[in-house]
Amino acid sequence: MPLPKHEYVSDIWKDGIFENKVVFCTGGAGTICSAQVRAMVHLGANACIIGRNVEKTEKMATDIATARQGAKVLGFGSVDVRSIESMQTAVEKCVKELGGIDFVIAGAAGNFLASINQLSTNAFKSVMDIDVLGSYNTVKATLPHLVTSAGKHKSDGRTASPTGTGGRIIFISATFHYTAMPLQTHVSVAKAGVDALSNNLALEFGPRGVTSNVIAPGPIAGTEGMERLAKTDDVANSFKNIPLGRWGTVKEISDATIFLFSDAGNYVNGQALVVDGAAWRAQTPNMGGFKYPDFLLGDEVVTGVKGGKKSKL
C-alpha cells in the first residue's frame, strides 16, 4: 500500500520536476534514504537503490515504486560499498536499465554506541570502511555519469534549464564531529572524512558543473539510527536538548534533498545542510541517555539499545 505523501515529502514541490531523471542511492533501504528516494520518485524520477540485504532492498524498491504510477525503481542487494568492483557493477546495471544517473545519494553507513574502551580496532575500521571508503567508492563509480548529466543540465542562475537539473550528489553525514560526542568516536571520525570528501569533490568537479553537498540529520523519529543510539525510556528527556523541542521527521530530510537537487539549489555547492532543529548547537556531552561523565568513569557497558559493543581494549 502506498505511503501517504505527507509522510515523505511536502506539498510545496511541483510534480514532475525530476521527470526522466535517475537517482542512485546507497543504503537505499534505510529509513531516511528510502524516504529521500521515495520523494524523488514521487516528483518524477526513476531510481536505483542498493544494499547488502537482497530481500530487504528488493522489497523496499517495490514499495518505493508505489509513490508514482509507472515509476521504475530497481533494488540491487548483495552490493558492498567497500568494494569498488561491487559498486561499479551496480552502477553499470543501473545505467543499462535506466539510461544514466543524474543524482546520487551516498547514504550507506554503520553505527553503534561504544566508548573507546569498548571500541576494537576492527569495529573502528568497519565504520571507516563503510562510511568513508564506501562514500569514495560511490563517487568513483558514479562520477563519470554525474559529469555527463551536469553537462546536459546547465543553469545560468537566471532561468531554469529546460531540461531540468542533474549532476548532483548528496552525502548523508551527522553533527557529532562538530563538537565531539562520547560513545561516537568512530562515527565522528568517519563523518568528518565524509564531509571533507564532499568539500573536495565540490572544488574539483564544480568547474564541470557537478555539485556536492552534505545533509547532516539530527535525531530523526522512527529511524533505525535512533533505535540503535537512544534508550527507549529516555525519549521525552532527549527533547530538552533540542531547541525546537522534538525529533525531526524523515519528510524534513527529504525536503532538504529536493531543495539541493532542484532548481532552487543551483548555486549551493560544497555545503553542509544541517537538519536538526539546532540540536547540535545545544549539544550536551550525553549520548542516548548515557550520562556524562559518570558512564565513562564507571566503565559501564552500553545496554538498553540495539547498537552496542562489548569491551574491546
mmCIF file of C-alpha atoms in Angstrom:
data_model
loop_
_atom_site.group_PDB
_atom_site.id
_atom_site.type_symbol
_atom_site.label_atom_id
_atom_site.label_comp_id
_atom_site.label_asym_id
_atom_site.label_seq_id
_atom_site.Cartn_x
_atom_site.Cartn_y
_atom_site.Cartn_z
ATOM 1 C CA MET A 1 0.000 0.000 0.000
ATOM 2 C CA PRO A 2 1.448 3.410 -0.967
ATOM 3 C CA LEU A 3 2.557 5.687 1.880
ATOM 4 C CA PRO A 4 0.613 8.931 2.289
ATOM 5 C CA LYS A 5 2.512 11.728 0.568
ATOM 6 C CA HIS A 6 2.688 13.855 3.720
ATOM 7 C CA GLU A 7 4.885 11.234 5.370
ATOM 8 C CA TYR A 8 7.784 11.657 2.964
ATOM 9 C CA VAL A 9 7.532 14.969 1.078
ATOM 10 C CA SER A 10 5.901 18.387 1.402
ATOM 11 C CA ASP A 11 3.197 19.700 -0.904
ATOM 12 C CA ILE A 12 5.256 22.745 -1.906
ATOM 13 C CA TRP A 13 7.211 20.892 -4.603
ATOM 14 C CA LYS A 14 5.894 20.813 -8.154
ATOM 15 C CA ASP A 15 5.059 17.369 -9.533
ATOM 16 C CA GLY A 16 7.290 16.200 -12.361
ATOM 17 C CA ILE A 17 10.326 18.366 -11.586
ATOM 18 C CA PHE A 18 12.565 15.282 -11.811
ATOM 19 C CA GLU A 19 10.834 13.702 -14.778
ATOM 20 C CA ASN A 20 13.133 11.450 -16.866
ATOM 21 C CA LYS A 21 15.891 11.722 -14.240
ATOM 22 C CA VAL A 22 17.590 8.875 -12.377
ATOM 23 C CA VAL A 23 18.685 8.836 -8.746
ATOM 24 C CA PHE A 24 21.199 6.272 -7.457
ATOM 25 C CA CYS A 25 21.257 5.691 -3.701
ATOM 26 C CA THR A 26 23.470 3.615 -1.430
ATOM 27 C CA GLY A 27 21.839 2.481 1.793
ATOM 28 C CA GLY A 28 18.560 2.988 -0.029
ATOM 29 C CA ALA A 29 16.597 0.502 2.060
ATOM 30 C CA GLY A 30 17.184 2.528 5.228
ATOM 31 C CA THR A 31 14.504 4.717 6.750
ATOM 32 C CA ILE A 32 15.989 8.086 5.803
ATOM 33 C CA CYS A 33 17.403 7.191 2.396
ATOM 34 C CA SER A 34 14.259 5.351 1.293
ATOM 35 C CA ALA A 35 12.221 8.456 2.143
ATOM 36 C CA GLN A 36 14.593 10.637 0.109
ATOM 37 C CA VAL A 37 14.324 8.327 -2.881
ATOM 38 C CA ARG A 38 10.549 7.979 -2.494
ATOM 39 C CA ALA A 39 10.206 11.763 -2.630
ATOM 40 C CA MET A 40 12.333 11.921 -5.777
ATOM 41 C CA VAL A 41 10.275 9.160 -7.401
ATOM 42 C CA HIS A 42 7.023 10.893 -6.468
ATOM 43 C CA LEU A 43 8.318 14.002 -8.238
ATOM 44 C CA GLY A 44 9.115 12.163 -11.447
ATOM 45 C CA ALA A 45 12.454 10.368 -11.067
ATOM 46 C CA ASN A 46 13.267 6.723 -11.569
ATOM 47 C CA ALA A 47 15.651 5.177 -9.093
ATOM 48 C CA CYS A 48 18.153 2.524 -8.222
ATOM 49 C CA ILE A 49 18.771 1.646 -4.574
ATOM 50 C CA ILE A 50 21.495 -0.680 -3.365
ATOM 51 C CA GLY A 51 22.137 -2.515 -0.113
ATOM 52 C CA ARG A 52 23.684 -5.603 1.433
ATOM 53 C CA ASN A 53 20.445 -7.465 2.197
ATOM 54 C CA VAL A 54 18.842 -8.748 -1.001
ATOM 55 C CA GLU A 55 15.318 -9.297 0.311
ATOM 56 C CA LYS A 56 15.143 -6.014 2.200
ATOM 57 C CA THR A 57 16.500 -3.989 -0.711
ATOM 58 C CA GLU A 58 14.245 -5.553 -3.353
ATOM 59 C CA LYS A 59 11.183 -5.241 -1.126
ATOM 60 C CA MET A 60 11.915 -1.564 -0.456
ATOM 61 C CA ALA A 61 12.384 -0.864 -4.166
ATOM 62 C CA THR A 62 8.978 -2.349 -4.902
ATOM 63 C CA ASP A 63 7.455 -0.269 -2.119
ATOM 64 C CA ILE A 64 9.072 2.978 -3.275
ATOM 65 C CA ALA A 65 7.741 2.422 -6.787
ATOM 66 C CA THR A 66 4.190 2.856 -5.458
ATOM 67 C CA ALA A 67 4.927 6.571 -4.996
ATOM 68 C CA ARG A 68 4.164 7.239 -8.660
ATOM 69 C CA GLN A 69 2.307 5.238 -11.274
ATOM 70 C CA GLY A 70 4.715 3.986 -13.921
ATOM 71 C CA ALA A 71 7.826 4.564 -11.810
ATOM 72 C CA LYS A 72 10.851 2.325 -12.307
ATOM 73 C CA VAL A 73 12.712 1.545 -9.089
ATOM 74 C CA LEU A 74 15.474 -1.059 -9.100
ATOM 75 C CA GLY A 75 16.703 -2.728 -5.923
ATOM 76 C CA PHE A 76 20.128 -4.364 -6.038
ATOM 77 C CA GLY A 77 21.111 -6.403 -2.984
ATOM 78 C CA SER A 78 24.434 -8.089 -2.195
ATOM 79 C CA VAL A 79 26.245 -4.862 -3.054
ATOM 80 C CA ASP A 80 29.167 -3.957 -0.810
ATOM 81 C CA VAL A 81 30.084 -0.263 -0.886
ATOM 82 C CA ARG A 82 33.510 -1.195 0.463
ATOM 83 C CA SER A 83 34.273 -2.945 -2.835
ATOM 84 C CA ILE A 84 34.821 -0.728 -5.878
ATOM 85 C CA GLU A 85 34.152 -3.696 -8.156
ATOM 86 C CA SER A 86 30.799 -4.332 -6.473
ATOM 87 C CA MET A 87 29.878 -0.660 -6.779
ATOM 88 C CA GLN A 88 30.906 -0.423 -10.422
ATOM 89 C CA THR A 89 28.810 -3.467 -11.285
ATOM 90 C CA ALA A 90 25.752 -1.952 -9.581
ATOM 91 C CA VAL A 91 26.251 1.377 -11.367
ATOM 92 C CA GLU A 92 26.640 -0.332 -14.736
ATOM 93 C CA LYS A 93 23.401 -2.268 -14.189
ATOM 94 C CA CYS A 94 21.603 0.922 -13.190
ATOM 95 C CA VAL A 95 22.789 2.821 -16.248
ATOM 96 C CA LYS A 96 21.983 -0.073 -18.572
ATOM 97 C CA GLU A 97 18.418 -0.399 -17.281
ATOM 98 C CA LEU A 98 17.556 3.244 -16.586
ATOM 99 C CA GLY A 99 19.718 5.083 -19.097
ATOM 100 C CA GLY A 100 22.036 7.099 -16.855
ATOM 101 C CA ILE A 101 22.495 8.653 -13.407
ATOM 102 C CA ASP A 102 21.629 12.270 -12.666
ATOM 103 C CA PHE A 103 21.595 12.316 -8.857
ATOM 104 C CA VAL A 104 23.438 10.334 -6.204
ATOM 105 C CA ILE A 105 22.697 9.914 -2.513
ATOM 106 C CA ALA A 106 25.594 8.354 -0.596
ATOM 107 C CA GLY A 107 23.795 7.068 2.450
ATOM 108 C CA ALA A 108 25.391 3.749 3.399
ATOM 109 C CA ALA A 109 26.673 3.941 6.984
ATOM 110 C CA GLY A 110 27.406 1.958 10.111
ATOM 111 C CA ASN A 111 26.863 2.985 13.701
ATOM 112 C CA PHE A 112 26.580 1.749 17.266
ATOM 113 C CA LEU A 113 27.338 3.091 20.727
ATOM 114 C CA ALA A 114 30.752 2.341 22.197
ATOM 115 C CA SER A 115 33.322 4.108 24.314
ATOM 116 C CA ILE A 116 36.946 3.963 23.177
ATOM 117 C CA ASN A 117 37.493 1.296 25.831
ATOM 118 C CA GLN A 118 34.798 -0.830 24.186
ATOM 119 C CA LEU A 119 35.768 0.009 20.622
ATOM 120 C CA SER A 120 38.026 -2.544 18.952
ATOM 121 C CA THR A 121 40.306 -1.678 16.063
ATOM 122 C CA ASN A 122 38.229 -3.882 13.781
ATOM 123 C CA ALA A 123 34.991 -2.154 14.823
ATOM 124 C CA PHE A 124 36.549 1.267 14.198
ATOM 125 C CA LYS A 125 37.861 0.123 10.809
ATOM 126 C CA SER A 126 34.463 -1.296 9.861
ATOM 127 C CA VAL A 127 32.759 2.071 10.284
ATOM 128 C CA MET A 128 35.560 3.871 8.458
ATOM 129 C CA ASP A 129 35.341 1.393 5.580
ATOM 130 C CA ILE A 130 31.570 1.654 5.207
ATOM 131 C CA ASP A 131 31.271 5.421 5.647
ATOM 132 C CA VAL A 132 34.471 6.847 4.173
ATOM 133 C CA LEU A 133 35.713 4.209 1.737
ATOM 134 C CA GLY A 134 32.111 3.401 0.786
ATOM 135 C CA SER A 135 31.413 7.048 0.018
ATOM 136 C CA TYR A 136 34.611 7.323 -2.004
ATOM 137 C CA ASN A 137 33.763 4.194 -3.992
ATOM 138 C CA THR A 138 30.320 5.646 -4.647
ATOM 139 C CA VAL A 139 31.969 8.775 -6.037
ATOM 140 C CA LYS A 140 34.424 6.847 -8.201
ATOM 141 C CA ALA A 141 31.725 4.612 -9.668
ATOM 142 C CA THR A 142 29.120 7.303 -10.375
ATOM 143 C CA LEU A 143 31.165 10.414 -11.129
ATOM 144 C CA PRO A 144 31.502 9.906 -14.908
ATOM 145 C CA HIS A 145 27.714 9.759 -15.154
ATOM 146 C CA LEU A 146 27.267 12.807 -12.935
ATOM 147 C CA VAL A 147 29.652 14.787 -15.145
ATOM 148 C CA THR A 148 27.678 13.738 -18.214
ATOM 149 C CA SER A 149 24.411 14.736 -16.559
ATOM 150 C CA ALA A 150 25.805 18.066 -15.381
ATOM 151 C CA GLY A 151 26.845 18.859 -18.934
ATOM 152 C CA LYS A 152 23.315 18.235 -20.177
ATOM 153 C CA HIS A 153 21.559 20.246 -17.495
ATOM 154 C CA LYS A 154 23.400 23.550 -17.128
ATOM 155 C CA SER A 155 21.908 26.584 -15.415
ATOM 156 C CA ASP A 156 22.929 30.213 -15.613
ATOM 157 C CA GLY A 157 21.130 31.008 -12.348
ATOM 158 C CA ARG A 158 18.669 33.301 -14.081
ATOM 159 C CA THR A 159 16.313 30.932 -15.832
ATOM 160 C CA ALA A 160 15.561 27.297 -15.150
ATOM 161 C CA SER A 161 17.176 24.845 -17.540
ATOM 162 C CA PRO A 162 14.536 23.478 -19.944
ATOM 163 C CA THR A 163 15.894 20.003 -19.290
ATOM 164 C CA GLY A 164 15.866 20.331 -15.502
ATOM 165 C CA THR A 165 18.740 19.704 -13.139
ATOM 166 C CA GLY A 166 21.364 16.976 -12.881
ATOM 167 C CA GLY A 167 24.927 16.131 -11.925
ATOM 168 C CA ARG A 168 24.470 16.401 -8.161
ATOM 169 C CA ILE A 169 25.485 14.305 -5.178
ATOM 170 C CA ILE A 170 24.458 14.408 -1.528
ATOM 171 C CA PHE A 171 26.340 12.669 1.276
ATOM 172 C CA ILE A 172 24.461 11.758 4.438
ATOM 173 C CA SER A 173 26.595 12.821 7.375
ATOM 174 C CA ALA A 174 25.986 13.745 11.038
ATOM 175 C CA THR A 175 26.785 16.519 13.513
ATOM 176 C CA PHE A 176 28.724 14.583 16.169
ATOM 177 C CA HIS A 177 32.113 15.744 14.894
ATOM 178 C CA TYR A 178 31.189 19.422 15.128
ATOM 179 C CA THR A 179 31.727 19.369 18.888
ATOM 180 C CA ALA A 180 32.716 15.723 19.627
ATOM 181 C CA MET A 181 30.399 13.175 21.246
ATOM 182 C CA PRO A 182 31.119 10.424 23.780
ATOM 183 C CA LEU A 183 30.434 6.877 22.547
ATOM 184 C CA GLN A 184 30.632 8.095 18.938
ATOM 185 C CA THR A 185 34.359 8.401 18.282
ATOM 186 C CA HIS A 186 34.239 6.044 15.300
ATOM 187 C CA VAL A 187 31.325 7.845 13.665
ATOM 188 C CA SER A 188 32.700 11.309 14.395
ATOM 189 C CA VAL A 189 35.972 10.484 12.661
ATOM 190 C CA ALA A 190 34.206 8.809 9.733
ATOM 191 C CA LYS A 191 31.701 11.607 9.143
ATOM 192 C CA ALA A 192 34.458 14.224 9.299
ATOM 193 C CA GLY A 193 36.051 12.294 6.450
ATOM 194 C CA VAL A 194 32.787 12.196 4.508
ATOM 195 C CA ASP A 195 32.398 15.967 4.877
ATOM 196 C CA ALA A 196 35.948 16.517 3.647
ATOM 197 C CA LEU A 197 35.326 14.251 0.668
ATOM 198 C CA SER A 198 32.243 16.238 -0.295
ATOM 199 C CA ASN A 199 34.093 19.545 0.023
ATOM 200 C CA ASN A 200 36.972 18.445 -2.173
ATOM 201 C CA LEU A 201 34.619 16.973 -4.738
ATOM 202 C CA ALA A 202 32.832 20.330 -4.905
ATOM 203 C CA LEU A 203 36.136 22.077 -5.637
ATOM 204 C CA GLU A 204 37.446 19.640 -8.206
ATOM 205 C CA PHE A 205 34.238 18.986 -10.118
ATOM 206 C CA GLY A 206 32.356 22.240 -9.636
ATOM 207 C CA PRO A 207 34.070 23.543 -12.793
ATOM 208 C CA ARG A 208 32.442 20.638 -14.634
ATOM 209 C CA GLY A 209 29.018 21.559 -13.300
ATOM 210 C CA VAL A 210 28.773 18.890 -10.599
ATOM 211 C CA THR A 211 27.587 19.990 -7.157
ATOM 212 C CA SER A 212 28.451 18.117 -3.987
ATOM 213 C CA ASN A 213 26.789 18.768 -0.648
ATOM 214 C CA VAL A 214 26.171 17.166 2.721
ATOM 215 C CA ILE A 215 22.952 16.713 4.634
ATOM 216 C CA ALA A 216 23.575 16.252 8.353
ATOM 217 C CA PRO A 217 20.413 14.940 10.037
ATOM 218 C CA GLY A 218 19.824 15.343 13.727
ATOM 219 C CA PRO A 219 17.662 12.959 15.773
ATOM 220 C CA ILE A 220 15.008 11.703 13.350
ATOM 221 C CA ALA A 221 11.969 9.850 14.677
ATOM 222 C CA GLY A 222 11.188 6.321 13.556
ATOM 223 C CA THR A 223 14.636 5.536 12.187
ATOM 224 C CA GLU A 224 16.946 2.598 12.784
ATOM 225 C CA GLY A 225 19.541 5.107 13.907
ATOM 226 C CA MET A 226 17.502 6.365 16.835
ATOM 227 C CA GLU A 227 16.619 2.805 17.833
ATOM 228 C CA ARG A 228 20.314 1.968 17.930
ATOM 229 C CA LEU A 229 21.529 5.161 19.567
ATOM 230 C CA ALA A 230 18.969 6.158 22.187
ATOM 231 C CA LYS A 231 17.401 4.457 25.178
ATOM 232 C CA THR A 232 13.711 3.985 24.521
ATOM 233 C CA ASP A 233 12.854 5.061 28.063
ATOM 234 C CA ASP A 234 14.671 8.398 27.680
ATOM 235 C CA VAL A 235 12.883 9.845 24.641
ATOM 236 C CA ALA A 236 10.998 12.615 26.448
ATOM 237 C CA ASN A 237 14.141 13.763 28.227
ATOM 238 C CA SER A 238 16.049 13.936 24.944
ATOM 239 C CA PHE A 239 13.712 16.658 23.682
ATOM 240 C CA LYS A 240 15.126 19.020 26.308
ATOM 241 C CA ASN A 241 18.383 19.258 24.367
ATOM 242 C CA ILE A 242 16.654 20.240 21.096
ATOM 243 C CA PRO A 243 15.678 23.920 20.745
ATOM 244 C CA LEU A 244 12.619 23.028 18.647
ATOM 245 C CA GLY A 245 11.536 20.569 21.318
ATOM 246 C CA ARG A 246 11.047 17.476 19.170
ATOM 247 C CA TRP A 247 12.748 14.928 16.973
ATOM 248 C CA GLY A 248 12.721 15.547 13.244
ATOM 249 C CA THR A 249 10.851 13.563 10.588
ATOM 250 C CA VAL A 250 12.123 11.765 7.508
ATOM 251 C CA LYS A 251 9.992 14.148 5.426
ATOM 252 C CA GLU A 252 12.159 17.024 6.616
ATOM 253 C CA ILE A 253 15.269 15.248 5.336
ATOM 254 C CA SER A 254 13.515 14.524 2.043
ATOM 255 C CA ASP A 255 12.558 18.184 1.643
ATOM 256 C CA ALA A 256 16.184 19.207 2.158
ATOM 257 C CA THR A 257 17.152 16.701 -0.521
ATOM 258 C CA ILE A 258 14.626 18.069 -3.017
ATOM 259 C CA PHE A 259 15.900 21.593 -2.365
ATOM 260 C CA LEU A 260 19.514 20.655 -3.115
ATOM 261 C CA PHE A 261 18.640 18.613 -6.209
ATOM 262 C CA SER A 262 16.100 21.091 -7.607
ATOM 263 C CA ASP A 263 16.463 24.365 -9.485
ATOM 264 C CA ALA A 264 16.304 26.107 -6.091
ATOM 265 C CA GLY A 265 19.700 24.617 -5.191
ATOM 266 C CA ASN A 266 21.599 25.504 -8.352
ATOM 267 C CA TYR A 267 24.245 27.627 -6.618
ATOM 268 C CA VAL A 268 24.633 25.550 -3.468
ATOM 269 C CA ASN A 269 27.912 23.647 -3.618
ATOM 270 C CA GLY A 270 30.402 22.409 -1.025
ATOM 271 C CA GLN A 271 27.986 22.985 1.856
ATOM 272 C CA ALA A 272 26.661 21.034 4.818
ATOM 273 C CA LEU A 273 22.930 21.464 5.344
ATOM 274 C CA VAL A 274 22.171 20.618 8.964
ATOM 275 C CA VAL A 275 18.598 19.466 9.576
ATOM 276 C CA ASP A 276 18.428 19.028 13.340
ATOM 277 C CA GLY A 277 16.308 21.782 14.896
ATOM 278 C CA ALA A 278 19.548 23.419 16.130
ATOM 279 C CA ALA A 279 20.194 20.389 18.360
ATOM 280 C CA TRP A 280 23.943 20.383 17.799
ATOM 281 C CA ARG A 281 24.247 23.983 18.978
ATOM 282 C CA ALA A 282 22.705 22.987 22.287
ATOM 283 C CA GLN A 283 24.503 19.658 22.364
ATOM 284 C CA THR A 284 25.389 18.228 25.763
ATOM 285 C CA PRO A 285 28.034 15.526 26.263
ATOM 286 C CA ASN A 286 25.295 12.969 26.968
ATOM 287 C CA MET A 287 24.600 10.410 24.265
ATOM 288 C CA GLY A 288 21.456 8.330 24.027
ATOM 289 C CA GLY A 289 20.615 8.698 27.718
ATOM 290 C CA PHE A 290 24.080 7.766 28.995
ATOM 291 C CA LYS A 291 25.077 10.485 31.438
ATOM 292 C CA TYR A 292 28.463 12.148 31.090
ATOM 293 C CA PRO A 293 30.960 11.640 32.668
ATOM 294 C CA ASP A 294 29.515 9.088 35.112
ATOM 295 C CA PHE A 295 29.011 6.450 32.451
ATOM 296 C CA LEU A 296 32.654 6.593 31.365
ATOM 297 C CA LEU A 297 34.175 6.877 34.806
ATOM 298 C CA GLY A 298 32.205 3.851 35.936
ATOM 299 C CA ASP A 299 33.449 1.767 32.998
ATOM 300 C CA GLU A 300 29.857 0.799 32.296
ATOM 301 C CA VAL A 301 28.834 -1.293 29.308
ATOM 302 C CA VAL A 302 26.271 0.048 26.837
ATOM 303 C CA THR A 303 22.892 -1.597 27.451
ATOM 304 C CA GLY A 304 19.294 -0.832 26.589
ATOM 305 C CA VAL A 305 19.850 -0.071 22.892
ATOM 306 C CA LYS A 306 20.060 -2.216 19.787
ATOM 307 C CA GLY A 307 23.504 -0.955 18.873
ATOM 308 C CA GLY A 308 26.173 -1.698 21.477
ATOM 309 C CA LYS A 309 29.618 -3.242 21.647
ATOM 310 C CA LYS A 310 31.283 -5.347 24.319
ATOM 311 C CA SER A 311 34.533 -4.129 25.834
ATOM 312 C CA LYS A 312 37.475 -4.450 23.443
ATOM 313 C CA LEU A 313 40.669 -2.720 24.510
#
